[in-house]
PDB file of C-alpha atoms in Angstrom:
ATOM      1  CA  UNK A   1       0.000   0.000   0.000  1.00  0.00           C
ATOM      2  CA  UNK A   2       1.270   3.446  -0.866  1.00  0.00           C
ATOM      3  CA  UNK A   3       2.211   5.610   2.119  1.00  0.00           C
ATOM      4  CA  UNK A   4      -0.235   8.515   2.632  1.00  0.00           C
ATOM      5  CA  UNK A   5       0.897  11.879   1.407  1.00  0.00           C
ATOM      6  CA  UNK A   6       2.489  13.900   4.196  1.00  0.00           C
ATOM      7  CA  UNK A   7       0.997  17.186   3.055  1.00  0.00           C
ATOM      8  CA  UNK A   8      -2.170  16.997   0.969  1.00  0.00           C
ATOM      9  CA  UNK A   9      -2.420  20.746   0.545  1.00  0.00           C
ATOM     10  CA  UNK A  10      -0.182  22.402  -2.020  1.00  0.00           C
ATOM     11  CA  UNK A  11       3.521  22.134  -1.274  1.00  0.00           C
ATOM     12  CA  UNK A  12       5.631  25.263  -1.198  1.00  0.00           C
ATOM     13  CA  UNK A  13       6.800  24.803  -4.761  1.00  0.00           C
ATOM     14  CA  UNK A  14       6.353  27.066  -7.744  1.00  0.00           C
ATOM     15  CA  UNK A  15       5.955  30.812  -7.911  1.00  0.00           C
ATOM     16  CA  UNK A  16       2.186  30.834  -7.351  1.00  0.00           C
ATOM     17  CA  UNK A  17       2.287  28.640  -4.244  1.00  0.00           C
ATOM     18  CA  UNK A  18       5.282  30.353  -2.639  1.00  0.00           C
ATOM     19  CA  UNK A  19       3.509  33.644  -3.335  1.00  0.00           C
ATOM     20  CA  UNK A  20       0.389  32.307  -1.590  1.00  0.00           C
ATOM     21  CA  UNK A  21       2.364  31.314   1.504  1.00  0.00           C
ATOM     22  CA  UNK A  22       4.001  34.748   1.624  1.00  0.00           C
ATOM     23  CA  UNK A  23       0.551  36.271   1.198  1.00  0.00           C
ATOM     24  CA  UNK A  24      -0.572  34.368   4.311  1.00  0.00           C
ATOM     25  CA  UNK A  25       2.347  35.959   6.133  1.00  0.00           C
ATOM     26  CA  UNK A  26       0.949  39.384   5.202  1.00  0.00           C
ATOM     27  CA  UNK A  27      -2.494  38.345   6.411  1.00  0.00           C
ATOM     28  CA  UNK A  28      -1.216  37.373   9.837  1.00  0.00           C
ATOM     29  CA  UNK A  29       0.791  40.592  10.073  1.00  0.00           C
ATOM     30  CA  UNK A  30      -2.414  42.556   9.410  1.00  0.00           C
ATOM     31  CA  UNK A  31      -4.293  40.514  12.018  1.00  0.00           C
ATOM     32  CA  UNK A  32      -1.551  41.028  14.602  1.00  0.00           C
ATOM     33  CA  UNK A  33      -1.123  44.750  13.902  1.00  0.00           C
ATOM     34  CA  UNK A  34       2.244  44.279  12.244  1.00  0.00           C
ATOM     35  CA  UNK A  35       3.699  41.976  14.918  1.00  0.00           C
ATOM     36  CA  UNK A  36       5.518  38.791  13.928  1.00  0.00           C
ATOM     37  CA  UNK A  37       4.391  37.062  17.120  1.00  0.00           C
ATOM     38  CA  UNK A  38       2.154  37.716  20.112  1.00  0.00           C
ATOM     39  CA  UNK A  39       3.774  35.555  22.796  1.00  0.00           C
ATOM     40  CA  UNK A  40       5.419  37.673  25.531  1.00  0.00           C
ATOM     41  CA  UNK A  41       8.915  36.338  24.916  1.00  0.00           C
ATOM     42  CA  UNK A  42      11.314  37.517  27.650  1.00  0.00           C
ATOM     43  CA  UNK A  43      14.499  39.223  26.574  1.00  0.00           C
ATOM     44  CA  UNK A  44      17.559  36.969  26.389  1.00  0.00           C
ATOM     45  CA  UNK A  45      21.150  37.600  25.246  1.00  0.00           C
ATOM     46  CA  UNK A  46      21.015  35.070  22.357  1.00  0.00           C
ATOM     47  CA  UNK A  47      17.566  33.489  22.189  1.00  0.00           C
ATOM     48  CA  UNK A  48      17.145  30.231  20.272  1.00  0.00           C
ATOM     49  CA  UNK A  49      14.096  30.304  18.009  1.00  0.00           C
ATOM     50  CA  UNK A  50      12.503  27.377  16.131  1.00  0.00           C
ATOM     51  CA  UNK A  51      10.119  28.018  13.220  1.00  0.00           C
ATOM     52  CA  UNK A  52       8.312  24.706  12.761  1.00  0.00           C
ATOM     53  CA  UNK A  53       6.965  24.185   9.237  1.00  0.00           C
ATOM     54  CA  UNK A  54       8.661  27.353   8.001  1.00  0.00           C
ATOM     55  CA  UNK A  55       7.356  27.214   4.407  1.00  0.00           C
ATOM     56  CA  UNK A  56       9.108  29.866   2.325  1.00  0.00           C
ATOM     57  CA  UNK A  57      11.114  31.022   5.351  1.00  0.00           C
ATOM     58  CA  UNK A  58       9.640  34.518   5.317  1.00  0.00           C
ATOM     59  CA  UNK A  59       8.824  34.510   9.049  1.00  0.00           C
ATOM     60  CA  UNK A  60      12.216  33.091  10.035  1.00  0.00           C
ATOM     61  CA  UNK A  61      14.070  35.690   7.993  1.00  0.00           C
ATOM     62  CA  UNK A  62      11.919  38.533   9.312  1.00  0.00           C
ATOM     63  CA  UNK A  63      12.426  37.451  12.936  1.00  0.00           C
ATOM     64  CA  UNK A  64      16.175  37.027  12.480  1.00  0.00           C
ATOM     65  CA  UNK A  65      16.373  40.485  10.893  1.00  0.00           C
ATOM     66  CA  UNK A  66      14.406  42.113  13.708  1.00  0.00           C
ATOM     67  CA  UNK A  67      16.415  40.273  16.383  1.00  0.00           C
ATOM     68  CA  UNK A  68      20.040  40.121  15.171  1.00  0.00           C
ATOM     69  CA  UNK A  69      21.229  38.545  18.442  1.00  0.00           C
ATOM     70  CA  UNK A  70      18.852  35.599  18.059  1.00  0.00           C
ATOM     71  CA  UNK A  71      19.591  32.231  16.451  1.00  0.00           C
ATOM     72  CA  UNK A  72      16.665  31.195  14.229  1.00  0.00           C
ATOM     73  CA  UNK A  73      16.197  27.740  12.713  1.00  0.00           C
ATOM     74  CA  UNK A  74      13.406  27.144  10.210  1.00  0.00           C
ATOM     75  CA  UNK A  75      12.518  23.516   9.477  1.00  0.00           C
ATOM     76  CA  UNK A  76      10.202  22.083   6.827  1.00  0.00           C
ATOM     77  CA  UNK A  77       9.739  18.985   4.691  1.00  0.00           C
ATOM     78  CA  UNK A  78      10.498  21.295   1.779  1.00  0.00           C
ATOM     79  CA  UNK A  79      12.990  23.816   3.239  1.00  0.00           C
ATOM     80  CA  UNK A  80      13.382  27.124   1.384  1.00  0.00           C
ATOM     81  CA  UNK A  81      16.341  28.163  -0.719  1.00  0.00           C
ATOM     82  CA  UNK A  82      16.183  31.894  -0.132  1.00  0.00           C
ATOM     83  CA  UNK A  83      19.099  33.935  -1.472  1.00  0.00           C
ATOM     84  CA  UNK A  84      19.212  36.695   1.119  1.00  0.00           C
ATOM     85  CA  UNK A  85      19.383  35.013   4.531  1.00  0.00           C
ATOM     86  CA  UNK A  86      20.682  36.764   7.667  1.00  0.00           C
ATOM     87  CA  UNK A  87      23.749  35.163   9.219  1.00  0.00           C
ATOM     88  CA  UNK A  88      21.710  34.272  12.330  1.00  0.00           C
ATOM     89  CA  UNK A  89      19.097  32.310  10.342  1.00  0.00           C
ATOM     90  CA  UNK A  90      19.403  28.772   8.979  1.00  0.00           C
ATOM     91  CA  UNK A  91      17.056  26.254   7.371  1.00  0.00           C
ATOM     92  CA  UNK A  92      16.939  22.468   7.519  1.00  0.00           C
ATOM     93  CA  UNK A  93      14.861  19.522   6.363  1.00  0.00           C
ATOM     94  CA  UNK A  94      12.651  18.000   9.043  1.00  0.00           C
ATOM     95  CA  UNK A  95       9.257  16.376   9.445  1.00  0.00           C
ATOM     96  CA  UNK A  96       7.416  17.757  12.469  1.00  0.00           C
ATOM     97  CA  UNK A  97       6.095  14.266  13.196  1.00  0.00           C
ATOM     98  CA  UNK A  98       9.431  12.535  12.600  1.00  0.00           C
ATOM     99  CA  UNK A  99      12.787  12.754  14.328  1.00  0.00           C
ATOM    100  CA  UNK A 100      13.919  16.121  15.707  1.00  0.00           C
ATOM    101  CA  UNK A 101      17.705  16.060  15.198  1.00  0.00           C
ATOM    102  CA  UNK A 102      17.692  19.862  15.461  1.00  0.00           C
ATOM    103  CA  UNK A 103      16.502  19.801  19.084  1.00  0.00           C
ATOM    104  CA  UNK A 104      19.649  18.757  20.941  1.00  0.00           C
ATOM    105  CA  UNK A 105      19.506  22.037  22.865  1.00  0.00           C
ATOM    106  CA  UNK A 106      16.268  23.655  24.124  1.00  0.00           C
ATOM    107  CA  UNK A 107      14.662  26.715  22.556  1.00  0.00           C
ATOM    108  CA  UNK A 108      13.365  29.978  23.994  1.00  0.00           C
ATOM    109  CA  UNK A 109      10.497  30.178  21.502  1.00  0.00           C
ATOM    110  CA  UNK A 110       8.847  27.703  19.124  1.00  0.00           C
ATOM    111  CA  UNK A 111       6.599  29.144  16.430  1.00  0.00           C
ATOM    112  CA  UNK A 112       4.218  27.316  14.094  1.00  0.00           C
ATOM    113  CA  UNK A 113       1.827  28.642  11.467  1.00  0.00           C
ATOM    114  CA  UNK A 114      -0.638  26.859   9.155  1.00  0.00           C
ATOM    115  CA  UNK A 115       0.264  23.397  10.437  1.00  0.00           C
ATOM    116  CA  UNK A 116      -3.311  22.131  10.325  1.00  0.00           C
ATOM    117  CA  UNK A 117      -2.589  19.917   7.290  1.00  0.00           C
ATOM    118  CA  UNK A 118       0.712  18.620   8.661  1.00  0.00           C
ATOM    119  CA  UNK A 119       0.065  17.229  12.145  1.00  0.00           C
ATOM    120  CA  UNK A 120      -1.885  14.041  12.842  1.00  0.00           C
ATOM    121  CA  UNK A 121      -1.152  13.763  16.564  1.00  0.00           C
ATOM    122  CA  UNK A 122      -1.384  17.216  18.159  1.00  0.00           C
ATOM    123  CA  UNK A 123      -1.070  16.107  21.820  1.00  0.00           C
ATOM    124  CA  UNK A 124       2.219  14.369  20.986  1.00  0.00           C
ATOM    125  CA  UNK A 125       3.451  17.376  19.009  1.00  0.00           C
ATOM    126  CA  UNK A 126       2.698  19.763  21.869  1.00  0.00           C
ATOM    127  CA  UNK A 127       4.404  17.512  24.438  1.00  0.00           C
ATOM    128  CA  UNK A 128       7.502  17.398  22.227  1.00  0.00           C
ATOM    129  CA  UNK A 129       7.479  21.185  21.924  1.00  0.00           C
ATOM    130  CA  UNK A 130       7.288  21.457  25.713  1.00  0.00           C
ATOM    131  CA  UNK A 131      10.186  19.022  26.116  1.00  0.00           C
ATOM    132  CA  UNK A 132      12.346  21.134  23.802  1.00  0.00           C
ATOM    133  CA  UNK A 133      11.593  24.518  25.349  1.00  0.00           C
ATOM    134  CA  UNK A 134      13.650  26.122  28.072  1.00  0.00           C
ATOM    135  CA  UNK A 135      11.833  26.674  31.391  1.00  0.00           C
ATOM    136  CA  UNK A 136       9.684  29.767  30.839  1.00  0.00           C
ATOM    137  CA  UNK A 137       9.902  29.439  27.045  1.00  0.00           C
ATOM    138  CA  UNK A 138       6.887  29.936  24.798  1.00  0.00           C
ATOM    139  CA  UNK A 139       5.029  28.105  22.033  1.00  0.00           C
ATOM    140  CA  UNK A 140       2.810  30.036  19.588  1.00  0.00           C
ATOM    141  CA  UNK A 141       0.518  28.476  16.973  1.00  0.00           C
ATOM    142  CA  UNK A 142      -1.392  30.445  14.316  1.00  0.00           C
ATOM    143  CA  UNK A 143      -3.871  28.421  12.288  1.00  0.00           C
ATOM    144  CA  UNK A 144      -7.380  27.835  11.012  1.00  0.00           C
ATOM    145  CA  UNK A 145      -9.603  27.116  14.016  1.00  0.00           C
ATOM    146  CA  UNK A 146     -11.624  24.603  11.997  1.00  0.00           C
ATOM    147  CA  UNK A 147     -11.056  23.070   8.565  1.00  0.00           C
ATOM    148  CA  UNK A 148     -14.317  24.496   7.281  1.00  0.00           C
ATOM    149  CA  UNK A 149     -15.769  27.188   5.001  1.00  0.00           C
ATOM    150  CA  UNK A 150     -18.633  29.218   6.466  1.00  0.00           C
ATOM    151  CA  UNK A 151     -21.162  31.387   4.642  1.00  0.00           C
ATOM    152  CA  UNK A 152     -22.943  34.439   6.100  1.00  0.00           C
ATOM    153  CA  UNK A 153     -25.907  33.823   3.788  1.00  0.00           C
ATOM    154  CA  UNK A 154     -26.635  30.202   4.544  1.00  0.00           C
ATOM    155  CA  UNK A 155     -26.014  27.919   1.600  1.00  0.00           C
ATOM    156  CA  UNK A 156     -24.954  24.298   1.234  1.00  0.00           C
ATOM    157  CA  UNK A 157     -22.850  22.450  -1.271  1.00  0.00           C
ATOM    158  CA  UNK A 158     -25.889  21.836  -3.494  1.00  0.00           C
ATOM    159  CA  UNK A 159     -25.759  25.591  -4.203  1.00  0.00           C
ATOM    160  CA  UNK A 160     -22.076  26.295  -3.636  1.00  0.00           C
ATOM    161  CA  UNK A 161     -19.390  24.774  -5.830  1.00  0.00           C
ATOM    162  CA  UNK A 162     -16.784  26.292  -3.516  1.00  0.00           C
ATOM    163  CA  UNK A 163     -18.138  24.630  -0.364  1.00  0.00           C
ATOM    164  CA  UNK A 164     -18.533  21.314  -2.212  1.00  0.00           C
ATOM    165  CA  UNK A 165     -14.942  21.465  -3.503  1.00  0.00           C
ATOM    166  CA  UNK A 166     -13.656  22.284  -0.015  1.00  0.00           C
ATOM    167  CA  UNK A 167     -15.477  19.322   1.541  1.00  0.00           C
ATOM    168  CA  UNK A 168     -14.592  16.779  -1.133  1.00  0.00           C
ATOM    169  CA  UNK A 169     -10.975  17.710  -1.800  1.00  0.00           C
ATOM    170  CA  UNK A 170      -9.770  19.488   1.340  1.00  0.00           C
ATOM    171  CA  UNK A 171     -11.748  17.955   4.193  1.00  0.00           C
ATOM    172  CA  UNK A 172     -11.938  14.432   2.773  1.00  0.00           C
ATOM    173  CA  UNK A 173      -8.335  14.548   1.568  1.00  0.00           C
ATOM    174  CA  UNK A 174      -7.119  15.558   5.010  1.00  0.00           C
ATOM    175  CA  UNK A 175      -9.347  13.004   6.747  1.00  0.00           C
ATOM    176  CA  UNK A 176      -7.966  10.194   4.585  1.00  0.00           C
ATOM    177  CA  UNK A 177      -4.515  11.381   5.553  1.00  0.00           C
ATOM    178  CA  UNK A 178      -5.322  11.104   9.256  1.00  0.00           C
ATOM    179  CA  UNK A 179      -5.976  14.805   9.896  1.00  0.00           C
ATOM    180  CA  UNK A 180      -8.892  15.756  12.164  1.00  0.00           C
ATOM    181  CA  UNK A 181     -11.242  18.496  10.945  1.00  0.00           C
ATOM    182  CA  UNK A 182     -11.694  20.114  14.342  1.00  0.00           C
ATOM    183  CA  UNK A 183      -8.359  19.341  15.991  1.00  0.00           C
ATOM    184  CA  UNK A 184      -7.128  22.917  16.051  1.00  0.00           C
ATOM    185  CA  UNK A 185     -10.107  24.264  18.005  1.00  0.00           C
ATOM    186  CA  UNK A 186      -8.988  21.964  20.842  1.00  0.00           C
ATOM    187  CA  UNK A 187      -5.527  23.531  21.027  1.00  0.00           C
ATOM    188  CA  UNK A 188      -6.070  25.543  24.195  1.00  0.00           C
ATOM    189  CA  UNK A 189      -7.021  22.460  26.198  1.00  0.00           C
ATOM    190  CA  UNK A 190      -4.377  20.345  24.464  1.00  0.00           C
ATOM    191  CA  UNK A 191      -1.721  22.873  25.503  1.00  0.00           C
ATOM    192  CA  UNK A 192      -2.898  22.689  29.121  1.00  0.00           C
ATOM    193  CA  UNK A 193      -3.008  18.884  29.004  1.00  0.00           C
ATOM    194  CA  UNK A 194       0.555  18.833  27.649  1.00  0.00           C
ATOM    195  CA  UNK A 195       1.716  20.861  30.659  1.00  0.00           C
ATOM    196  CA  UNK A 196       1.815  24.433  29.316  1.00  0.00           C
ATOM    197  CA  UNK A 197       0.824  27.291  31.608  1.00  0.00           C
ATOM    198  CA  UNK A 198      -0.615  30.766  30.920  1.00  0.00           C
ATOM    199  CA  UNK A 199      -2.424  29.408  27.852  1.00  0.00           C
ATOM    200  CA  UNK A 200      -4.067  32.095  25.721  1.00  0.00           C
ATOM    201  CA  UNK A 201      -6.484  31.805  22.789  1.00  0.00           C
ATOM    202  CA  UNK A 202      -7.777  34.466  20.381  1.00  0.00           C
ATOM    203  CA  UNK A 203     -10.200  33.790  17.520  1.00  0.00           C
ATOM    204  CA  UNK A 204     -11.014  35.892  14.435  1.00  0.00           C
ATOM    205  CA  UNK A 205     -13.224  35.690  11.378  1.00  0.00           C
ATOM    206  CA  UNK A 206     -11.499  36.091   7.995  1.00  0.00           C
ATOM    207  CA  UNK A 207     -13.987  36.984   5.289  1.00  0.00           C
ATOM    208  CA  UNK A 208     -13.329  36.706   1.559  1.00  0.00           C
ATOM    209  CA  UNK A 209     -13.926  39.845  -0.484  1.00  0.00           C
ATOM    210  CA  UNK A 210     -13.415  40.479  -4.177  1.00  0.00           C
ATOM    211  CA  UNK A 211     -13.643  44.239  -3.623  1.00  0.00           C
ATOM    212  CA  UNK A 212     -10.339  46.023  -4.224  1.00  0.00           C
ATOM    213  CA  UNK A 213     -11.462  49.488  -3.098  1.00  0.00           C
ATOM    214  CA  UNK A 214     -13.954  51.168  -0.796  1.00  0.00           C
ATOM    215  CA  UNK A 215     -17.491  51.958  -1.932  1.00  0.00           C
ATOM    216  CA  UNK A 216     -20.209  54.180  -0.492  1.00  0.00           C
ATOM    217  CA  UNK A 217     -21.715  51.164   1.257  1.00  0.00           C
ATOM    218  CA  UNK A 218     -18.638  49.206   2.226  1.00  0.00           C
ATOM    219  CA  UNK A 219     -15.097  50.007   3.344  1.00  0.00           C
ATOM    220  CA  UNK A 220     -12.226  48.212   1.633  1.00  0.00           C
ATOM    221  CA  UNK A 221     -11.123  45.186   3.652  1.00  0.00           C
ATOM    222  CA  UNK A 222      -7.453  44.410   2.866  1.00  0.00           C
ATOM    223  CA  UNK A 223      -7.509  41.186   4.882  1.00  0.00           C
ATOM    224  CA  UNK A 224     -10.657  40.015   3.065  1.00  0.00           C
ATOM    225  CA  UNK A 225      -9.106  40.805  -0.324  1.00  0.00           C
ATOM    226  CA  UNK A 226      -5.963  38.836   0.545  1.00  0.00           C
ATOM    227  CA  UNK A 227      -8.036  35.911   1.830  1.00  0.00           C
ATOM    228  CA  UNK A 228      -9.971  35.911  -1.437  1.00  0.00           C
ATOM    229  CA  UNK A 229      -6.724  35.791  -3.448  1.00  0.00           C
ATOM    230  CA  UNK A 230      -5.366  33.088  -1.135  1.00  0.00           C
ATOM    231  CA  UNK A 231      -8.323  30.812  -1.846  1.00  0.00           C
ATOM    232  CA  UNK A 232      -8.200  31.319  -5.600  1.00  0.00           C
ATOM    233  CA  UNK A 233      -4.539  30.304  -5.675  1.00  0.00           C
ATOM    234  CA  UNK A 234      -5.202  27.435  -3.257  1.00  0.00           C
ATOM    235  CA  UNK A 235      -7.728  25.894  -5.651  1.00  0.00           C
ATOM    236  CA  UNK A 236      -5.093  25.755  -8.382  1.00  0.00           C
ATOM    237  CA  UNK A 237      -2.347  24.621  -5.995  1.00  0.00           C
ATOM    238  CA  UNK A 238      -4.344  21.754  -4.524  1.00  0.00           C
ATOM    239  CA  UNK A 239      -5.090  20.423  -7.978  1.00  0.00           C
ATOM    240  CA  UNK A 240      -1.392  20.455  -8.872  1.00  0.00           C
ATOM    241  CA  UNK A 241      -0.701  18.451  -5.704  1.00  0.00           C
ATOM    242  CA  UNK A 242      -3.438  15.805  -5.892  1.00  0.00           C
ATOM    243  CA  UNK A 243      -3.267  15.014  -9.617  1.00  0.00           C
ATOM    244  CA  UNK A 244      -1.967  11.469  -9.868  1.00  0.00           C
ATOM    245  CA  UNK A 245      -3.393  10.499  -6.472  1.00  0.00           C
ATOM    246  CA  UNK A 246      -6.784   9.077  -7.438  1.00  0.00           C
ATOM    247  CA  UNK A 247      -6.673   6.864  -4.340  1.00  0.00           C
ATOM    248  CA  UNK A 248      -6.643  10.048  -2.260  1.00  0.00           C
ATOM    249  CA  UNK A 249      -9.223  11.802  -4.416  1.00  0.00           C
ATOM    250  CA  UNK A 250     -11.806   9.026  -4.603  1.00  0.00           C
ATOM    251  CA  UNK A 251     -12.629  10.231  -8.117  1.00  0.00           C
ATOM    252  CA  UNK A 252     -11.045  10.579 -11.522  1.00  0.00           C
ATOM    253  CA  UNK A 253      -8.649  13.432 -12.234  1.00  0.00           C
ATOM    254  CA  UNK A 254     -11.162  14.926 -14.666  1.00  0.00           C
ATOM    255  CA  UNK A 255     -13.916  14.890 -12.043  1.00  0.00           C
ATOM    256  CA  UNK A 256     -11.556  16.625  -9.627  1.00  0.00           C
ATOM    257  CA  UNK A 257     -10.616  19.235 -12.219  1.00  0.00           C
ATOM    258  CA  UNK A 258     -14.296  19.867 -13.002  1.00  0.00           C
ATOM    259  CA  UNK A 259     -14.998  20.286  -9.294  1.00  0.00           C
ATOM    260  CA  UNK A 260     -12.147  22.789  -9.002  1.00  0.00           C
ATOM    261  CA  UNK A 261     -13.502  24.710 -11.984  1.00  0.00           C
ATOM    262  CA  UNK A 262     -16.928  24.965 -10.335  1.00  0.00           C
ATOM    263  CA  UNK A 263     -15.329  26.115  -7.087  1.00  0.00           C
ATOM    264  CA  UNK A 264     -13.337  28.842  -8.816  1.00  0.00           C
ATOM    265  CA  UNK A 265     -16.376  30.121 -10.737  1.00  0.00           C
ATOM    266  CA  UNK A 266     -18.461  30.177  -7.567  1.00  0.00           C
ATOM    267  CA  UNK A 267     -15.788  32.053  -5.619  1.00  0.00           C
ATOM    268  CA  UNK A 268     -15.311  34.599  -8.418  1.00  0.00           C
ATOM    269  CA  UNK A 269     -19.050  35.221  -8.808  1.00  0.00           C
ATOM    270  CA  UNK A 270     -20.434  34.776  -5.298  1.00  0.00           C
ATOM    271  CA  UNK A 271     -17.772  35.409  -2.629  1.00  0.00           C
ATOM    272  CA  UNK A 272     -19.292  38.725  -1.531  1.00  0.00           C
ATOM    273  CA  UNK A 273     -22.943  37.785  -1.992  1.00  0.00           C
ATOM    274  CA  UNK A 274     -22.646  34.574   0.000  1.00  0.00           C
ATOM    275  CA  UNK A 275     -20.205  35.992   2.538  1.00  0.00           C
ATOM    276  CA  UNK A 276     -17.689  33.175   2.624  1.00  0.00           C
ATOM    277  CA  UNK A 277     -15.312  33.170   5.592  1.00  0.00           C
ATOM    278  CA  UNK A 278     -13.113  30.982   7.797  1.00  0.00           C
ATOM    279  CA  UNK A 279     -12.230  31.107  11.474  1.00  0.00           C
ATOM    280  CA  UNK A 280      -8.590  31.450  12.518  1.00  0.00           C
ATOM    281  CA  UNK A 281      -6.952  31.461  15.917  1.00  0.00           C
ATOM    282  CA  UNK A 282      -3.728  32.186  17.749  1.00  0.00           C
ATOM    283  CA  UNK A 283      -2.752  29.971  20.680  1.00  0.00           C
ATOM    284  CA  UNK A 284       0.168  30.607  23.017  1.00  0.00           C
ATOM    285  CA  UNK A 285       1.413  28.691  26.034  1.00  0.00           C
ATOM    286  CA  UNK A 286       4.406  28.897  28.360  1.00  0.00           C
ATOM    287  CA  UNK A 287       6.676  26.117  29.552  1.00  0.00           C
ATOM    288  CA  UNK A 288       6.685  25.955  33.369  1.00  0.00           C
ATOM    289  CA  UNK A 289       9.612  27.661  35.106  1.00  0.00           C
TER     290      UNK A 289
END
């Protein structure tokens, strides 16, 4: 039997997908008022920072630039090959659910973003993070709170090609790969169960808007516009990833492509009218002193 894909969403390959991951970085910066992180990291002479699932490396590089005395390591199953990397920033191959050869010494701060499609066993992951943090160190996770598309104007997949595509290709694909649909909304309790203290949770709604400027009735929503672009690129990226994996799809490639086409048309024509949105959350927890 073929081993399940490790990452059923689009890998960080190709200009469009790397652009989408960098776009997500911008979205989180907007949500956090320009801050790279929200955990109250204490000052340290040479803090050790781990960016788990670093993607394109944009967060690692930004943190290393802002904190030149820090030592930042970004790890990913597809580590970036950025050209301009600060001397205090390095990248390495690693699977978050595999061995952690990079964790011989503890870290002051572990950061993870958009790991919802990567982790099957969150309690184990959080316990490992705790084990590899210094006393008083922090873990921060930024992610979708549920793997689900919501609509302000109630509609189901019989009406919405976008919602149908998301269920069939994203939710079902992740489920077949051992990923729980609602795992991330349990993070606060999972952090406490793992042994973290001072656990904090904040939840936001990210709407999708095709509007690129303000109107008399509605103010321009930069986060909504970026979320809209993110989803359009995601539709294309997912198809590039799953083609050739009919066992994962449960349908022919042509059926999957047709479904993606319907989703894209629906999003282009109805994003604002139907009020599509997702829920996202930031979770932070501190290792006991």
